[in-house]
Amino acid sequence: MFQINTPNLTLRELSDADAELILLLLNDADFLRNIGDRGVRNLKQARDYIQTGPMIMYRQHQFGLFKVALTDGTGIGICGLIKRDSLDDADIGFAFLPEYRGKGYALEAARAVMVFAREQLNLKRIVAITQPENLASVKLLEKIGLKIERRITLPGETIELLLMAWEASSSANSQGL
């Protein structure tokens, strides 16, 4: 199974065994407010979410959301790349359990995903979408080299989001990696 190791974390592909972590994350109040309600309310729905989202994305794109765990194996969140039909480029995303926020883990994981995207996938542009008032996410995205491009509304949605982007050509040494 694919894995990325950092000094404090292990990132790996999600599996059915991660359903409990996904259930907790997707029902966290901050996830619901900042990312949205995915309608996952039990372990079966969490396993279905993993199988019909991240697992398909791994097969189609060689990337997806990864489980983020401490070196002792404790699952603390997710971080990775998503390919949305409504965006031209891979989109970096992350979500962490409340007790692991503000400790630098999201930044460490996001930096590792950016290195993977550049060096393994050879991506030349990576985007992110976030609510403008989600300042913690905006700041983290800026730390890994993304810059605000414009405001967008995704198809079928009504909420205006910030589209942030990193491009290889314009930020050779400025991505904070």
Short mmCIF file of C-alpha atoms in Angstrom, two decimals:
data_model
loop_
_atom_site.label_atom_id
_atom_site.label_comp_id
_atom_site.label_asym_id
_atom_site.label_seq_id
_atom_site.Cartn_x
_atom_site.Cartn_y
_atom_site.Cartn_z
CA MET A 1 0.00 0.00 0.00
CA PHE A 2 1.25 3.48 -0.90
CA GLN A 3 2.58 5.48 2.03
CA ILE A 4 4.24 8.84 2.74
CA ASN A 5 6.25 9.23 5.94
CA THR A 6 7.11 12.54 7.60
CA PRO A 7 8.88 13.09 10.94
CA ASN A 8 5.61 12.88 12.91
CA LEU A 9 3.07 11.36 10.53
CA THR A 10 2.23 8.56 8.14
CA LEU A 11 -0.06 9.22 5.19
CA ARG A 12 -1.55 6.23 3.39
CA GLU A 13 -4.48 5.29 1.20
CA LEU A 14 -7.79 4.98 3.01
CA SER A 15 -9.30 1.51 3.42
CA ASP A 16 -12.52 0.09 4.84
CA ALA A 17 -10.70 -0.18 8.18
CA ASP A 18 -10.72 3.64 8.36
CA ALA A 19 -14.53 3.93 8.41
CA GLU A 20 -14.64 5.02 12.06
CA LEU A 21 -12.19 7.88 11.44
CA ILE A 22 -14.17 8.98 8.36
CA LEU A 23 -17.44 8.84 10.30
CA LEU A 24 -15.99 11.07 13.04
CA LEU A 25 -14.41 13.53 10.59
CA LEU A 26 -17.42 13.90 8.30
CA ASN A 27 -19.71 14.61 11.27
CA ASP A 28 -17.42 17.08 13.03
CA ALA A 29 -19.11 20.48 13.42
CA ASP A 30 -16.21 22.30 11.70
CA PHE A 31 -16.25 19.85 8.77
CA LEU A 32 -19.99 20.33 8.35
CA ARG A 33 -19.65 24.14 8.51
CA ASN A 34 -16.53 24.56 6.35
CA ILE A 35 -16.70 21.65 3.91
CA GLY A 36 -20.27 20.40 3.91
CA ASP A 37 -22.57 17.57 4.89
CA ARG A 38 -21.70 14.34 3.06
CA GLY A 39 -24.69 12.49 4.56
CA VAL A 40 -22.50 9.89 6.26
CA ARG A 41 -24.17 8.83 9.52
CA ASN A 42 -23.00 5.27 10.21
CA LEU A 43 -20.05 2.93 9.58
CA LYS A 44 -21.61 1.36 6.49
CA GLN A 45 -22.05 4.78 4.90
CA ALA A 46 -18.48 5.67 5.89
CA ARG A 47 -17.17 2.51 4.15
CA ASP A 48 -19.30 3.34 1.09
CA TYR A 49 -17.87 6.88 1.10
CA ILE A 50 -14.31 5.47 1.11
CA GLN A 51 -15.08 2.94 -1.64
CA THR A 52 -16.95 5.32 -3.95
CA GLY A 53 -14.69 8.33 -3.42
CA PRO A 54 -11.05 7.91 -2.40
CA MET A 55 -10.63 4.30 -3.60
CA ILE A 56 -11.98 5.12 -7.08
CA MET A 57 -9.81 8.24 -7.22
CA TYR A 58 -6.67 6.19 -6.41
CA ARG A 59 -7.40 3.91 -9.37
CA GLN A 60 -8.30 6.71 -11.79
CA HIS A 61 -5.72 9.36 -10.86
CA GLN A 62 -3.04 7.70 -8.68
CA PHE A 63 -3.96 10.11 -5.90
CA GLY A 64 -6.79 10.85 -3.50
CA LEU A 65 -7.39 11.64 0.14
CA PHE A 66 -4.97 9.87 2.47
CA LYS A 67 -5.42 8.83 6.07
CA VAL A 68 -3.12 10.88 8.29
CA ALA A 69 -1.88 9.02 11.34
CA LEU A 70 0.62 9.68 14.08
CA THR A 71 3.65 7.40 13.99
CA ASP A 72 1.93 5.17 16.58
CA GLY A 73 -0.91 4.57 14.09
CA THR A 74 -3.52 6.85 15.69
CA GLY A 75 -5.71 8.26 12.91
CA ILE A 76 -5.97 12.04 13.22
CA GLY A 77 -7.36 13.21 9.89
CA ILE A 78 -7.22 13.16 6.12
CA CYS A 79 -5.15 15.10 3.61
CA GLY A 80 -4.61 14.63 -0.08
CA LEU A 81 -5.58 15.53 -3.60
CA ILE A 82 -9.04 15.41 -5.13
CA LYS A 83 -9.98 15.64 -8.81
CA ARG A 84 -13.34 17.39 -9.02
CA ASP A 85 -15.27 17.45 -12.28
CA SER A 86 -15.88 21.17 -11.71
CA LEU A 87 -12.17 22.11 -11.44
CA ASP A 88 -9.51 21.71 -14.11
CA ASP A 89 -6.70 20.94 -11.64
CA ALA A 90 -6.11 18.62 -8.69
CA ASP A 91 -7.41 20.17 -5.47
CA ILE A 92 -5.57 19.77 -2.15
CA GLY A 93 -7.83 19.20 0.82
CA PHE A 94 -7.54 18.31 4.47
CA ALA A 95 -9.60 17.75 7.60
CA PHE A 96 -8.43 16.85 11.09
CA LEU A 97 -10.14 15.77 14.29
CA PRO A 98 -10.56 18.72 16.70
CA GLU A 99 -8.04 17.48 19.25
CA TYR A 100 -5.26 17.41 16.61
CA ARG A 101 -5.80 20.89 15.17
CA GLY A 102 -3.41 23.72 15.91
CA LYS A 103 -0.47 21.37 16.47
CA GLY A 104 1.19 21.66 13.05
CA TYR A 105 0.00 18.27 11.78
CA ALA A 106 -2.13 19.69 8.96
CA LEU A 107 0.79 21.80 7.73
CA GLU A 108 3.17 18.82 7.90
CA ALA A 109 0.73 16.60 6.01
CA ALA A 110 -0.11 19.27 3.40
CA ARG A 111 3.58 19.93 2.74
CA ALA A 112 4.14 16.20 2.24
CA VAL A 113 1.20 16.04 -0.21
CA MET A 114 2.59 19.01 -2.15
CA VAL A 115 6.01 17.33 -2.44
CA PHE A 116 4.29 14.11 -3.59
CA ALA A 117 2.24 16.07 -6.14
CA ARG A 118 5.29 17.84 -7.56
CA GLU A 119 7.88 15.10 -7.42
CA GLN A 120 5.89 11.88 -7.92
CA LEU A 121 2.91 13.07 -9.97
CA ASN A 122 4.76 15.90 -11.74
CA LEU A 123 1.78 18.22 -11.31
CA LYS A 124 2.41 21.77 -12.47
CA ARG A 125 -0.65 23.36 -10.87
CA ILE A 126 -2.53 22.55 -7.68
CA VAL A 127 -5.62 24.39 -6.46
CA ALA A 128 -7.69 24.54 -3.31
CA ILE A 129 -11.14 25.83 -2.52
CA THR A 130 -12.12 27.21 0.85
CA GLN A 131 -14.66 29.49 2.41
CA PRO A 132 -13.20 33.02 2.69
CA GLU A 133 -13.97 33.15 6.42
CA ASN A 134 -12.08 29.89 7.08
CA LEU A 135 -8.92 31.82 7.94
CA ALA A 136 -7.07 28.82 9.39
CA SER A 137 -7.33 26.99 6.05
CA VAL A 138 -6.45 30.10 4.03
CA LYS A 139 -3.32 30.64 6.16
CA LEU A 140 -2.27 26.99 5.87
CA LEU A 141 -2.74 27.04 2.10
CA GLU A 142 -0.65 30.21 1.87
CA LYS A 143 2.10 28.54 3.93
CA ILE A 144 2.34 25.71 1.37
CA GLY A 145 2.58 28.16 -1.52
CA LEU A 146 -0.99 28.66 -2.75
CA LYS A 147 -2.17 32.17 -3.51
CA ILE A 148 -5.70 33.52 -3.79
CA GLU A 149 -6.73 33.72 -7.46
CA ARG A 150 -10.41 34.59 -7.39
CA ARG A 151 -13.83 33.77 -5.94
CA ILE A 152 -15.85 30.98 -7.52
CA THR A 153 -19.15 29.19 -7.04
CA LEU A 154 -19.10 25.50 -7.90
CA PRO A 155 -21.87 24.15 -10.17
CA GLY A 156 -25.03 23.37 -8.22
CA GLU A 157 -23.83 25.34 -5.19
CA THR A 158 -24.69 28.78 -3.87
CA ILE A 159 -21.74 29.45 -1.55
CA GLU A 160 -18.95 31.60 -2.95
CA LEU A 161 -15.51 30.11 -2.31
CA LEU A 162 -11.93 31.27 -2.65
CA LEU A 163 -9.99 29.52 -5.39
CA MET A 164 -6.33 29.37 -4.40
CA ALA A 165 -3.57 28.01 -6.60
CA TRP A 166 0.08 27.01 -6.79
CA GLU A 167 1.86 26.88 -10.12
CA ALA A 168 5.29 25.35 -10.66
CA SER A 169 6.38 28.03 -13.13
CA SER A 170 5.58 30.97 -10.87
CA SER A 171 6.79 29.68 -7.52
CA ALA A 172 9.95 27.68 -8.02
CA ASN A 173 11.27 28.32 -4.51
CA SER A 174 8.41 30.11 -2.79
CA GLN A 175 6.07 27.27 -1.87
CA GLY A 176 7.28 26.94 1.74
CA LEU A 177 8.26 23.32 1.25
#
